[in-house]
mmCIF file of C-alpha atoms and ligand atoms in Angstrom:
data_model
loop_
_atom_site.group_PDB
_atom_site.id
_atom_site.type_symbol
_atom_site.label_atom_id
_atom_site.label_comp_id
_atom_site.label_asym_id
_atom_site.label_seq_id
_atom_site.Cartn_x
_atom_site.Cartn_y
_atom_site.Cartn_z
ATOM 1 C CA UNK A 1277 7.967 7.064 -1.686
ATOM 2 C CA UNK A 1278 8.742 10.099 0.376
ATOM 3 C CA UNK A 1279 5.857 12.416 -0.415
ATOM 4 C CA UNK A 1280 2.624 13.361 1.234
ATOM 5 C CA UNK A 1281 -0.327 14.249 -0.959
ATOM 6 C CA UNK A 1282 -1.307 16.704 1.770
ATOM 7 C CA UNK A 1283 1.352 19.010 0.299
ATOM 8 C CA UNK A 1284 -0.837 19.352 -2.802
ATOM 9 C CA UNK A 1285 -4.168 20.311 -1.244
ATOM 10 C CA UNK A 1286 -5.752 23.442 0.183
ATOM 11 C CA UNK A 1287 -6.190 22.121 3.696
ATOM 12 C CA UNK A 1288 -8.352 25.031 4.729
ATOM 13 C CA UNK A 1289 -11.232 23.631 2.653
ATOM 14 C CA UNK A 1290 -11.200 20.221 4.364
ATOM 15 C CA UNK A 1291 -13.136 18.198 5.322
ATOM 16 C CA UNK A 1292 -14.380 18.436 1.754
ATOM 17 C CA UNK A 1293 -18.008 18.801 0.738
ATOM 18 C CA UNK A 1294 -18.469 15.347 -0.838
ATOM 19 C CA UNK A 1295 -20.807 12.803 0.839
ATOM 20 C CA UNK A 1296 -19.401 9.925 2.934
ATOM 21 C CA UNK A 1297 -17.938 7.319 0.591
ATOM 22 C CA UNK A 1298 -18.251 9.445 -2.582
ATOM 23 C CA UNK A 1299 -15.812 8.108 -5.160
ATOM 24 C CA UNK A 1300 -14.737 11.590 -6.220
ATOM 25 C CA UNK A 1301 -12.479 11.713 -3.138
ATOM 26 C CA UNK A 1302 -10.721 8.485 -4.175
ATOM 27 C CA UNK A 1303 -10.009 10.074 -7.554
ATOM 28 C CA UNK A 1304 -8.622 13.194 -5.866
ATOM 29 C CA UNK A 1305 -6.447 11.016 -3.622
ATOM 30 C CA UNK A 1306 -4.880 9.014 -6.443
ATOM 31 C CA UNK A 1307 -4.656 11.862 -8.932
ATOM 32 C CA UNK A 1308 -2.503 13.644 -6.345
ATOM 33 C CA UNK A 1309 -0.366 10.529 -5.936
ATOM 34 C CA UNK A 1310 0.162 10.545 -9.704
ATOM 35 C CA UNK A 1311 1.209 14.192 -9.719
ATOM 36 C CA UNK A 1312 3.476 13.740 -6.690
ATOM 37 C CA UNK A 1313 5.201 10.749 -8.299
ATOM 38 C CA UNK A 1314 5.714 12.629 -11.549
ATOM 39 C CA UNK A 1315 7.371 15.344 -9.485
ATOM 40 C CA UNK A 1316 5.734 18.178 -11.419
ATOM 41 C CA UNK A 1317 5.892 21.514 -9.648
ATOM 42 C CA UNK A 1318 2.564 22.935 -8.504
ATOM 43 C CA UNK A 1319 3.266 26.054 -10.528
ATOM 44 C CA UNK A 1320 3.302 24.126 -13.791
ATOM 45 C CA UNK A 1321 -0.201 22.719 -13.362
ATOM 46 C CA UNK A 1322 -3.515 24.337 -14.216
ATOM 47 C CA UNK A 1323 -6.660 22.489 -13.211
ATOM 48 C CA UNK A 1324 -9.766 23.580 -15.071
ATOM 49 C CA UNK A 1325 -13.215 22.323 -14.149
ATOM 50 C CA UNK A 1326 -16.866 23.086 -14.881
ATOM 51 C CA UNK A 1327 -19.797 22.601 -12.514
ATOM 52 C CA UNK A 1328 -20.889 19.506 -10.603
ATOM 53 C CA UNK A 1329 -19.860 17.630 -7.470
ATOM 54 C CA UNK A 1330 -16.919 16.274 -9.475
ATOM 55 C CA UNK A 1331 -15.924 19.739 -10.654
ATOM 56 C CA UNK A 1332 -15.465 20.893 -7.054
ATOM 57 C CA UNK A 1333 -12.176 18.988 -7.190
ATOM 58 C CA UNK A 1334 -10.351 22.013 -8.620
ATOM 59 C CA UNK A 1335 -11.068 23.944 -5.424
ATOM 60 C CA UNK A 1336 -9.253 21.406 -3.266
ATOM 61 C CA UNK A 1337 -5.942 21.286 -5.123
ATOM 62 C CA UNK A 1338 -3.095 23.703 -4.528
ATOM 63 C CA UNK A 1339 -2.401 24.375 -8.222
ATOM 64 C CA UNK A 1340 -3.488 27.167 -10.507
ATOM 65 C CA UNK A 1341 -7.184 26.479 -10.830
ATOM 66 C CA UNK A 1342 -10.192 27.650 -12.776
ATOM 67 C CA UNK A 1343 -13.748 26.751 -11.761
ATOM 68 C CA UNK A 1344 -15.739 27.675 -14.864
ATOM 69 C CA UNK A 1345 -19.133 26.957 -16.466
ATOM 70 C CA UNK A 1346 -21.055 23.698 -16.641
ATOM 71 C CA UNK A 1347 -19.885 21.765 -19.695
ATOM 72 C CA UNK A 1348 -17.355 24.389 -20.746
ATOM 73 C CA UNK A 1349 -14.223 23.308 -18.888
ATOM 74 C CA UNK A 1350 -12.562 22.023 -22.075
ATOM 75 C CA UNK A 1351 -13.207 25.315 -23.871
ATOM 76 C CA UNK A 1352 -11.501 27.295 -21.079
ATOM 77 C CA UNK A 1353 -8.721 24.720 -20.902
ATOM 78 C CA UNK A 1354 -8.145 25.034 -24.652
ATOM 79 C CA UNK A 1355 -7.642 28.766 -24.195
ATOM 80 C CA UNK A 1356 -5.203 28.253 -21.329
ATOM 81 C CA UNK A 1357 -3.204 25.681 -23.274
ATOM 82 C CA UNK A 1358 -3.014 27.784 -26.438
ATOM 83 C CA UNK A 1359 -1.718 30.794 -24.533
ATOM 84 C CA UNK A 1360 0.668 28.825 -22.269
ATOM 85 C CA UNK A 1361 1.517 25.561 -24.082
ATOM 86 C CA UNK A 1362 4.218 24.648 -21.555
ATOM 87 C CA UNK A 1363 1.794 24.196 -18.675
ATOM 88 C CA UNK A 1364 0.172 20.890 -17.787
ATOM 89 C CA UNK A 1365 -3.585 21.385 -18.086
ATOM 90 C CA UNK A 1366 -5.776 18.851 -16.300
ATOM 91 C CA UNK A 1367 -9.543 18.856 -16.775
ATOM 92 C CA UNK A 1368 -11.649 16.739 -14.404
ATOM 93 C CA UNK A 1369 -15.320 16.500 -15.400
ATOM 94 C CA UNK A 1370 -18.474 14.685 -14.338
ATOM 95 C CA UNK A 1371 -20.242 12.486 -16.869
ATOM 96 C CA UNK A 1372 -22.957 15.124 -17.274
ATOM 97 C CA UNK A 1373 -20.424 17.920 -17.506
ATOM 98 C CA UNK A 1374 -18.238 16.055 -20.036
ATOM 99 C CA UNK A 1375 -20.783 14.227 -22.161
ATOM 100 C CA UNK A 1376 -24.224 15.830 -21.815
ATOM 101 C CA UNK A 1377 -23.954 19.627 -21.860
ATOM 102 C CA UNK A 1378 -20.230 19.421 -22.669
ATOM 103 C CA UNK A 1379 -20.427 16.639 -25.253
ATOM 104 C CA UNK A 1380 -19.687 18.876 -28.195
ATOM 105 C CA UNK A 1381 -16.587 20.389 -26.584
ATOM 106 C CA UNK A 1382 -15.494 16.871 -25.707
ATOM 107 C CA UNK A 1383 -15.585 15.417 -29.217
ATOM 108 C CA UNK A 1384 -13.892 18.443 -30.728
ATOM 109 C CA UNK A 1385 -11.106 18.460 -28.155
ATOM 110 C CA UNK A 1386 -10.557 14.796 -29.071
ATOM 111 C CA UNK A 1387 -10.561 15.646 -32.770
ATOM 112 C CA UNK A 1388 -8.016 18.448 -32.377
ATOM 113 C CA UNK A 1389 -5.701 16.308 -30.308
ATOM 114 C CA UNK A 1390 -4.865 19.237 -28.071
ATOM 115 C CA UNK A 1391 -2.495 18.344 -25.224
ATOM 116 C CA UNK A 1392 -4.971 18.315 -22.312
ATOM 117 C CA UNK A 1393 -5.661 15.604 -19.746
ATOM 118 C CA UNK A 1394 -9.405 14.973 -19.471
ATOM 119 C CA UNK A 1395 -10.564 12.924 -16.503
ATOM 120 C CA UNK A 1396 -14.170 11.763 -16.773
ATOM 121 C CA UNK A 1397 -15.453 11.050 -13.259
ATOM 122 C CA UNK A 1398 -18.341 8.848 -14.332
ATOM 123 C CA UNK A 1399 -20.921 8.191 -11.608
ATOM 124 C CA UNK A 1400 -23.715 7.771 -14.202
ATOM 125 C CA UNK A 1401 -25.869 10.489 -12.640
ATOM 126 C CA UNK A 1402 -26.166 14.224 -12.039
ATOM 127 C CA UNK A 1403 -25.065 14.141 -8.416
ATOM 128 C CA UNK A 1404 -25.001 17.827 -7.621
ATOM 129 C CA UNK A 1405 -28.537 18.616 -8.769
ATOM 130 C CA UNK A 1406 -30.146 15.655 -7.023
ATOM 131 C CA UNK A 1407 -29.974 12.598 -9.269
ATOM 132 C CA UNK A 1408 -31.247 13.267 -12.795
ATOM 133 C CA UNK A 1409 -30.155 10.700 -15.390
ATOM 134 C CA UNK A 1410 -27.179 11.466 -17.614
ATOM 135 C CA UNK A 1411 -26.120 10.109 -21.030
ATOM 136 C CA UNK A 1412 -24.047 7.561 -19.103
ATOM 137 C CA UNK A 1413 -26.854 6.231 -16.882
ATOM 138 C CA UNK A 1414 -28.027 3.616 -19.348
ATOM 139 C CA UNK A 1415 -31.237 1.662 -19.745
ATOM 140 C CA UNK A 1416 -33.235 0.474 -16.732
ATOM 141 C CA UNK A 1417 -31.521 2.889 -14.359
ATOM 142 C CA UNK A 1418 -33.711 4.839 -11.951
ATOM 143 C CA UNK A 1419 -33.237 8.576 -11.563
ATOM 144 C CA UNK A 1420 -35.374 11.485 -10.362
ATOM 145 C CA UNK A 1421 -36.154 12.175 -14.011
ATOM 146 C CA UNK A 1422 -36.769 8.468 -14.715
ATOM 147 C CA UNK A 1423 -38.638 7.197 -11.648
ATOM 148 C CA UNK A 1424 -39.928 4.141 -13.530
ATOM 149 C CA UNK A 1425 -36.514 3.556 -15.143
ATOM 150 C CA UNK A 1426 -34.618 5.102 -17.986
ATOM 151 C CA UNK A 1427 -35.180 4.203 -21.642
ATOM 152 C CA UNK A 1428 -32.075 5.962 -23.070
ATOM 153 C CA UNK A 1429 -29.127 3.794 -24.056
ATOM 154 C CA UNK A 1430 -25.793 5.173 -22.831
ATOM 155 C CA UNK A 1431 -22.630 6.384 -24.476
ATOM 156 C CA UNK A 1432 -19.489 4.343 -24.101
ATOM 157 C CA UNK A 1433 -16.978 7.047 -23.140
ATOM 158 C CA UNK A 1434 -13.987 5.057 -24.360
ATOM 159 C CA UNK A 1435 -15.450 4.263 -27.785
ATOM 160 C CA UNK A 1436 -16.664 7.818 -28.187
ATOM 161 C CA UNK A 1437 -13.245 9.260 -27.362
ATOM 162 C CA UNK A 1438 -11.469 6.865 -29.723
ATOM 163 C CA UNK A 1439 -13.895 7.518 -32.577
ATOM 164 C CA UNK A 1440 -13.512 11.276 -32.101
ATOM 165 C CA UNK A 1441 -9.706 11.051 -32.294
ATOM 166 C CA UNK A 1442 -8.251 11.105 -28.766
ATOM 167 C CA UNK A 1443 -4.716 9.718 -28.769
ATOM 168 C CA UNK A 1444 -4.652 8.331 -25.224
ATOM 169 C CA UNK A 1445 -7.753 6.599 -23.864
ATOM 170 C CA UNK A 1446 -7.992 4.568 -20.663
ATOM 171 C CA UNK A 1447 -10.651 3.354 -18.245
ATOM 172 C CA UNK A 1448 -10.570 2.217 -14.648
ATOM 173 C CA UNK A 1449 -12.661 2.438 -11.471
ATOM 174 C CA UNK A 1450 -12.364 3.839 -7.968
ATOM 175 C CA UNK A 1451 -11.794 0.303 -6.652
ATOM 176 C CA UNK A 1452 -8.563 0.103 -8.673
ATOM 177 C CA UNK A 1453 -6.643 2.933 -7.024
ATOM 178 C CA UNK A 1454 -3.246 2.036 -8.467
ATOM 179 C CA UNK A 1455 -4.648 2.044 -12.002
ATOM 180 C CA UNK A 1456 -6.039 5.538 -11.396
ATOM 181 C CA UNK A 1457 -2.554 6.662 -10.444
ATOM 182 C CA UNK A 1458 -0.777 4.895 -13.306
ATOM 183 C CA UNK A 1459 -3.227 5.935 -16.040
ATOM 184 C CA UNK A 1460 -3.263 9.554 -14.895
ATOM 185 C CA UNK A 1461 0.543 9.586 -14.860
ATOM 186 C CA UNK A 1462 0.581 8.307 -18.439
ATOM 187 C CA UNK A 1463 -2.177 10.667 -19.506
ATOM 188 C CA UNK A 1464 -0.363 13.707 -18.111
ATOM 189 C CA UNK A 1465 2.925 12.830 -19.812
ATOM 190 C CA UNK A 1466 1.208 11.870 -23.085
ATOM 191 C CA UNK A 1467 1.565 14.512 -25.803
ATOM 192 C CA UNK A 1468 -1.924 14.982 -27.190
ATOM 193 C CA UNK A 1469 -5.500 14.742 -25.932
ATOM 194 C CA UNK A 1470 -5.856 12.092 -23.247
ATOM 195 C CA UNK A 1471 -9.028 10.746 -21.717
ATOM 196 C CA UNK A 1472 -9.127 8.718 -18.522
ATOM 197 C CA UNK A 1473 -12.607 7.505 -17.661
ATOM 198 C CA UNK A 1474 -12.956 6.529 -14.016
ATOM 199 C CA UNK A 1475 -16.121 4.729 -12.956
ATOM 200 C CA UNK A 1476 -16.967 6.190 -9.571
ATOM 201 C CA UNK A 1477 -19.703 5.826 -6.980
ATOM 202 C CA UNK A 1478 -22.404 8.313 -6.039
ATOM 203 C CA UNK A 1479 -23.936 6.427 -3.131
ATOM 204 C CA UNK A 1480 -26.314 9.286 -2.347
ATOM 205 C CA UNK A 1481 -28.197 9.430 -5.637
ATOM 206 C CA UNK A 1482 -27.185 6.609 -7.966
ATOM 207 C CA UNK A 1483 -26.630 3.921 -5.335
ATOM 208 C CA UNK A 1484 -29.618 4.633 -3.160
ATOM 209 C CA UNK A 1485 -32.116 5.001 -5.990
ATOM 210 C CA UNK A 1486 -30.929 1.815 -7.698
ATOM 211 C CA UNK A 1487 -30.655 -0.349 -4.574
ATOM 212 C CA UNK A 1488 -26.929 -0.833 -4.997
ATOM 213 C CA UNK A 1489 -26.119 -0.541 -1.291
ATOM 214 C CA UNK A 1490 -23.534 1.815 0.178
ATOM 215 C CA UNK A 1491 -20.082 2.861 -1.022
ATOM 216 C CA UNK A 1492 -18.495 -0.443 0.007
ATOM 217 C CA UNK A 1493 -21.001 -2.435 -2.079
ATOM 218 C CA UNK A 1494 -20.540 -0.106 -5.020
ATOM 219 C CA UNK A 1495 -16.769 -0.607 -4.893
ATOM 220 C CA UNK A 1496 -17.274 -4.370 -4.795
ATOM 221 C CA UNK A 1497 -19.452 -4.025 -7.891
ATOM 222 C CA UNK A 1498 -16.526 -2.363 -9.705
ATOM 223 C CA UNK A 1499 -14.201 -5.106 -8.491
ATOM 224 C CA UNK A 1500 -16.505 -7.915 -9.621
ATOM 225 C CA UNK A 1501 -17.893 -6.529 -12.866
ATOM 226 C CA UNK A 1502 -14.792 -5.208 -14.606
ATOM 227 C CA UNK A 1503 -11.636 -6.838 -15.922
ATOM 228 C CA UNK A 1504 -8.373 -5.810 -17.539
ATOM 229 C CA UNK A 1505 -8.143 -5.854 -21.322
ATOM 230 C CA UNK A 1506 -6.595 -9.084 -22.523
ATOM 231 C CA UNK A 1507 -7.015 -10.810 -19.148
ATOM 232 C CA UNK A 1508 -8.176 -14.384 -18.724
ATOM 233 C CA UNK A 1509 -11.108 -13.080 -16.714
ATOM 234 C CA UNK A 1510 -12.469 -11.047 -19.610
ATOM 235 C CA UNK A 1511 -11.882 -13.795 -22.155
ATOM 236 C CA UNK A 1512 -13.985 -16.109 -20.024
ATOM 237 C CA UNK A 1513 -16.640 -13.462 -19.466
ATOM 238 C CA UNK A 1514 -16.808 -10.931 -22.313
ATOM 239 C CA UNK A 1515 -19.760 -9.156 -20.653
ATOM 240 C CA UNK A 1516 -17.496 -7.631 -18.033
ATOM 241 C CA UNK A 1517 -16.647 -3.936 -18.409
ATOM 242 C CA UNK A 1518 -13.097 -3.695 -19.789
ATOM 243 C CA UNK A 1519 -10.448 -1.636 -17.990
ATOM 244 C CA UNK A 1520 -7.027 -0.682 -19.273
ATOM 245 C CA UNK A 1521 -5.360 1.483 -21.906
ATOM 246 C CA UNK A 1522 -7.342 1.273 -25.120
ATOM 247 C CA UNK A 1523 -5.372 3.695 -27.277
ATOM 248 C CA UNK A 1524 -1.911 5.215 -26.933
ATOM 249 C CA UNK A 1525 -0.534 6.731 -30.129
ATOM 250 C CA UNK A 1526 1.317 9.780 -31.403
ATOM 251 C CA UNK A 1527 -0.292 12.214 -33.843
ATOM 252 C CA UNK A 1528 0.425 15.913 -34.508
ATOM 253 C CA UNK A 1529 -0.563 17.951 -31.453
ATOM 254 C CA UNK A 1530 -2.734 21.029 -31.794
ATOM 255 C CA UNK A 1531 -0.652 23.720 -30.076
ATOM 256 C CA UNK A 1532 2.498 22.514 -31.867
ATOM 257 C CA UNK A 1533 0.730 22.629 -35.211
ATOM 258 C CA UNK A 1534 -0.496 26.097 -34.362
ATOM 259 C CA UNK A 1535 3.073 27.220 -33.606
ATOM 260 C CA UNK A 1536 4.269 25.708 -36.871
ATOM 261 C CA UNK A 1537 1.729 27.710 -38.885
ATOM 262 C CA UNK A 1538 2.608 30.876 -36.948
ATOM 263 C CA UNK A 1539 6.308 30.446 -37.773
ATOM 264 C CA UNK A 1540 5.567 29.803 -41.433
ATOM 265 C CA UNK A 1541 3.461 32.947 -41.733
ATOM 266 C CA UNK A 1542 6.114 35.069 -39.978
ATOM 267 C CA UNK A 1543 8.852 33.866 -42.359
ATOM 268 C CA UNK A 1544 6.988 35.125 -45.400
ATOM 269 C CA UNK B 711 -10.492 23.927 10.023
ATOM 270 C CA UNK B 712 -7.870 21.320 10.742
ATOM 271 C CA UNK B 713 -4.150 21.732 10.259
ATOM 272 C CA UNK B 714 -1.688 18.879 10.251
ATOM 273 C CA UNK B 715 -0.796 19.749 13.823
ATOM 274 C CA UNK B 716 -4.277 18.606 14.855
ATOM 275 C CA UNK B 717 -3.682 15.079 13.625
ATOM 276 C CA UNK B 718 -4.609 12.618 16.326
ATOM 277 C CA UNK B 719 -1.305 11.023 17.312
ATOM 278 C CA UNK B 720 -1.999 7.362 16.773
ATOM 279 C CA UNK B 721 0.097 4.717 18.398
ATOM 280 C CA UNK B 722 3.353 3.901 16.683
ATOM 281 C CA UNK B 723 3.532 0.165 16.628
ATOM 282 C CA UNK B 724 5.416 -2.774 15.283
ATOM 283 C CA UNK B 725 3.290 -4.228 12.495
ATOM 284 C CA UNK B 726 3.297 -7.872 11.559
ATOM 285 C CA UNK B 727 6.693 -7.572 9.806
ATOM 286 C CA UNK B 728 8.243 -5.750 12.784
ATOM 287 C CA UNK B 729 8.449 -2.544 10.803
ATOM 288 C CA UNK B 730 7.630 0.625 12.650
ATOM 289 C CA UNK B 731 4.206 1.725 11.383
ATOM 290 C CA UNK B 732 2.263 4.845 12.210
ATOM 291 C CA UNK B 733 -1.320 5.628 11.193
ATOM 292 C CA UNK B 734 -1.893 9.349 10.994
ATOM 293 C CA UNK B 735 -5.624 9.867 11.253
ATOM 294 C CA UNK B 736 -7.321 13.225 10.914
ATOM 295 C CA UNK B 737 -10.383 12.422 12.924
ATOM 296 C CA UNK B 738 -12.381 15.430 11.795
ATOM 297 C CA UNK B 739 -11.933 14.553 8.134
ATOM 298 C CA UNK B 740 -13.143 10.946 8.522
ATOM 299 C CA UNK B 741 -16.792 10.525 7.498
ATOM 300 C CA UNK B 742 -17.124 6.923 8.624
ATOM 301 C CA UNK B 743 -17.805 5.505 5.156
ATOM 302 C CA UNK B 744 -16.248 2.189 6.183
ATOM 303 C CA UNK B 745 -14.250 1.714 2.962
ATOM 304 C CA UNK B 746 -10.891 1.385 4.742
ATOM 305 C CA UNK B 747 -12.389 -0.962 7.336
ATOM 306 C CA UNK B 748 -13.905 -3.292 4.739
ATOM 307 C CA UNK B 749 -10.965 -3.470 2.344
ATOM 308 C CA UNK B 750 -8.086 -3.700 4.843
ATOM 309 C CA UNK B 751 -6.678 -7.133 4.002
ATOM 310 C CA UNK B 752 -5.867 -7.780 7.680
ATOM 311 C CA UNK B 753 -9.002 -6.294 9.282
ATOM 312 C CA UNK B 754 -6.931 -3.916 11.377
ATOM 313 C CA UNK B 755 -9.369 -1.000 11.404
ATOM 314 C CA UNK B 756 -12.778 -0.376 12.967
ATOM 315 C CA UNK B 757 -15.274 2.443 13.315
ATOM 316 C CA UNK B 758 -15.827 3.655 16.869
ATOM 317 C CA UNK B 759 -19.036 4.871 18.538
ATOM 318 C CA UNK B 760 -18.774 8.179 16.712
ATOM 319 C CA UNK B 761 -18.338 6.461 13.327
ATOM 320 C CA UNK B 762 -14.682 7.474 13.093
ATOM 321 C CA UNK B 763 -11.905 5.126 12.106
ATOM 322 C CA UNK B 764 -9.631 3.669 14.802
ATOM 323 C CA UNK B 765 -6.672 1.291 14.625
ATOM 324 C CA UNK B 766 -8.083 -1.687 16.515
ATOM 325 C CA UNK B 767 -5.511 -4.448 15.854
ATOM 326 C CA UNK B 768 -2.209 -2.654 15.109
ATOM 327 C CA UNK B 769 -0.153 -5.805 15.530
ATOM 328 C CA UNK B 770 -1.782 -7.301 12.409
ATOM 329 C CA UNK B 771 -0.986 -4.353 10.125
ATOM 330 C CA UNK B 772 1.413 -5.032 7.240
ATOM 331 C CA UNK B 773 1.799 -1.380 6.247
ATOM 332 C CA UNK B 774 0.342 -2.019 2.783
ATOM 333 C CA UNK B 775 -1.323 1.453 2.737
ATOM 334 C CA UNK B 776 -4.439 0.206 0.956
ATOM 335 C CA UNK B 777 -6.548 2.054 3.567
ATOM 336 C CA UNK B 778 -4.751 5.308 2.771
ATOM 337 C CA UNK B 779 -5.112 4.991 -0.992
ATOM 338 C CA UNK B 780 -8.851 4.181 -0.904
ATOM 339 C CA UNK B 781 -9.887 6.795 1.641
ATOM 340 C CA UNK B 782 -12.103 9.341 -0.149
ATOM 341 C CA UNK B 783 -11.461 11.911 2.579
ATOM 342 C CA UNK B 784 -7.646 11.780 2.805
ATOM 343 C CA UNK B 785 -8.231 11.128 6.503
ATOM 344 C CA UNK B 786 -5.773 8.279 6.968
ATOM 345 C CA UNK B 787 -2.086 8.137 6.174
ATOM 346 C CA UNK B 788 0.227 5.231 6.942
ATOM 347 C CA UNK B 789 3.878 5.907 7.614
ATOM 348 C CA UNK B 790 6.085 2.858 7.309
ATOM 349 C CA UNK B 791 9.678 2.895 8.440
ATOM 350 C CA UNK B 792 11.989 1.859 5.628
ATOM 351 C CA UNK B 793 14.447 -1.022 6.076
ATOM 352 C CA UNK B 794 17.558 1.186 5.910
ATOM 353 C CA UNK B 795 16.193 3.614 8.479
ATOM 354 C CA UNK B 796 15.741 0.708 10.856
ATOM 355 C CA UNK B 797 19.335 -0.344 10.435
ATOM 356 C CA UNK B 798 20.591 3.179 10.910
ATOM 357 C CA UNK B 799 18.687 3.528 14.191
HETATM 358 C C1 LIG C 2302 -25.589 25.867 -17.918
HETATM 359 C C2 LIG C 2302 -26.003 25.079 -16.744
HETATM 360 N N1 LIG C 2302 -26.971 24.142 -16.876
HETATM 361 C C3 LIG C 2302 -27.341 23.394 -15.813
HETATM 362 C C4 LIG C 2302 -26.738 23.568 -14.591
HETATM 363 C C5 LIG C 2302 -27.176 22.735 -13.429
HETATM 364 N N2 LIG C 2302 -26.224 21.684 -13.105
HETATM 365 C C6 LIG C 2302 -25.272 21.852 -12.183
HETATM 366 S S1 LIG C 2302 -24.299 20.507 -11.971
HETATM 367 C C7 LIG C 2302 -25.195 19.632 -13.134
HETATM 368 C C8 LIG C 2302 -24.881 18.209 -13.483
HETATM 369 C C9 LIG C 2302 -23.843 17.573 -12.633
HETATM 370 O O1 LIG C 2302 -23.632 16.257 -13.036
HETATM 371 P P1 LIG C 2302 -22.197 15.717 -13.424
HETATM 372 O O2 LIG C 2302 -21.527 16.645 -14.339
HETATM 373 O O3 LIG C 2302 -22.344 14.312 -13.892
HETATM 374 O O4 LIG C 2302 -21.359 15.785 -12.056
HETATM 375 P P2 LIG C 2302 -21.630 15.125 -10.613
HETATM 376 O O5 LIG C 2302 -22.346 16.169 -9.806
HETATM 377 O O6 LIG C 2302 -22.416 13.882 -10.782
HETATM 378 O O7 LIG C 2302 -20.263 14.864 -10.112
HETATM 379 C C10 LIG C 2302 -26.214 20.428 -13.666
HETATM 380 C C11 LIG C 2302 -27.185 19.956 -14.677
HETATM 381 C C12 LIG C 2302 -25.721 24.543 -14.492
HETATM 382 N N3 LIG C 2302 -25.047 24.737 -13.348
HETATM 383 N N4 LIG C 2302 -25.376 25.283 -15.567
HETATM 384 S S1 LIG C 2303 -24.271 13.692 -4.409
HETATM 385 FE FE1 LIG C 2303 -23.163 11.915 -5.207
HETATM 386 S S2 LIG C 2303 -21.532 12.767 -6.498
HETATM 387 FE FE2 LIG C 2303 -22.295 14.434 -5.178
HETATM 388 S S3 LIG C 2303 -20.924 14.391 -3.369
HETATM 389 FE FE3 LIG C 2303 -22.728 13.147 -2.875
HETATM 390 S S4 LIG C 2303 -22.113 11.053 -3.422
HETATM 391 FE FE4 LIG C 2303 -20.668 12.438 -4.445
HETATM 392 S S1 LIG C 2304 -12.086 5.401 4.317
HETATM 393 FE FE1 LIG C 2304 -11.506 7.383 5.205
HETATM 394 S S2 LIG C 2304 -13.431 8.455 5.559
HETATM 395 FE FE2 LIG C 2304 -13.939 6.303 5.215
HETATM 396 S S3 LIG C 2304 -13.995 5.425 7.287
HETATM 397 FE FE3 LIG C 2304 -11.923 5.117 6.519
HETATM 398 S S4 LIG C 2304 -10.741 6.902 7.227
HETATM 399 FE FE4 LIG C 2304 -12.919 7.382 7.469
HETATM 400 S S1 LIG C 2305 -1.797 -0.389 6.017
HETATM 401 FE FE1 LIG C 2305 -2.831 -2.196 5.120
HETATM 402 S S2 LIG C 2305 -2.891 -3.682 6.772
HETATM 403 FE FE2 LIG C 2305 -2.423 -1.718 7.732
HETATM 404 S S3 LIG C 2305 -4.415 -0.891 8.339
HETATM 405 FE FE3 LIG C 2305 -4.001 -0.080 6.282
HETATM 406 S S4 LIG C 2305 -4.962 -1.530 4.882
HETATM 407 FE FE4 LIG C 2305 -4.804 -2.541 6.883
#
C-alpha cells in the first residue's frame, strides 16, 4: 500500500527513548500501519496516555495528544470523547498504568461502553521505574520488589475486560505484527469500548531479571507459547495463551446515550 | 535529529523475484536489537561492526517487509516496485 508510517510521527523526537528491542516500538509501528490503512486524518485522532515507558508513545505520534497522569488516561479520554464525540480517541497504557493504579478507571470505562480504543501494552512489569512487579506479572516472576519471586496471582486482562462489559476485546503479541494492525483497525472502527491487549517485551527489566534472554528470545517465546482461538494448535495444547478476538458485539454506546438523554430533556 | 533526507541511500537491487527493491535504513535510529536480522526469512540482513543493520545479501530478498514491520525503531523501510510500475517503465 502506498503509505509511509513516517508521515504519522514527530520525527524530531527520534530516535525514540525506548531501549533496544523494546516491544513498545513494534506496537507504535503497527498501530500507525492500522491508522494509515484506515485512512483517518491526523486531525480526527486524539491520543491520550498516562505515565510509563508505554505512555511515551503519545509523544511520538503526529496527532492531537495528551500526556496525562499515571493511571488516569481513561478519565481524561472520557472527557475528550464526551465533549467531542466525533473524534477517534485512542488510549495506549502500560499494564501498571491500565490495571494497577488505573484499574478502577479501566473497569468503569468497560462498564460504560464509551467509544474509546484502549491498548494495553502488557510487558508484565513497571518498566519506567526500574522493574517493580505489576498485577500482570504473575506468580514466580522476579522483580525488584519481589527478588525471591512474586506470590501474587495475575489478572487476565481479556477476562477482566469482558466481565466488566467491554464490547470489543482482543489479544495478540508483538511477534504477531499483522494481528496488531488488524485488531487495532477493528478496535478503532468498533462503536463502543474496545480493548486490545498486546503482550510485549521489556528486555531491560522483565527479560533480564527472569533470565528470558534478549528481545529476540522474548519474541520467540510469544511465537511458541500462544495460539489463535479455535486453532488446532490450541486444541492440542490448551495451556497456550490464546490470541484472537474474544468479544465483538454491539450495545448502546455511552456518548450516544448521553446525547439521547440531552435531547429528551430539551424537548420537555 | 534526523530528517528523511539523511536516510542512508541503500543499494537498489533486484530481489529474488526480480522486483526492484530498496531498503531505506535510517542508521541513526537503528539500535542493533537484531530482531530484523533474526526473523528475516531469507537471512538477508546483518549487523555491522557498529551494531547497525546492513543489507548483506540483497539478491536473496523477497520484499516481504517483515523486517520493516517488526522493527521497534522504525529504522528500516522496504520499498518494493509494483508489477504495473515495472511494465510501465
Ligand atoms: C501517581 C503516580 N504514582 C506512581 C508513579 C510512578 N510511576 C511512573 S511509571 C510507573 C509504572 C509504569 O509501568 P507500566 O504502566 O506498566 O508501563 P511501562 O513503563 O512498563 O511501559 C509508576 C509506578 C507516578 N508517575 N505517578
Ligand atoms: S525499561 Fe523496558 S519498557 Fe521501558 S523502554 Fe526499556 S525495555 Fe521498554
Ligand atoms: S529491528 Fe530495527 S533497530 Fe533492530 S537491528 Fe533491525 S533495523 Fe536496527
Ligand atoms: S523484506 Fe523480507 S526478505 Fe527482504 S530483508 Fe526484509 S525480511 Fe528479509
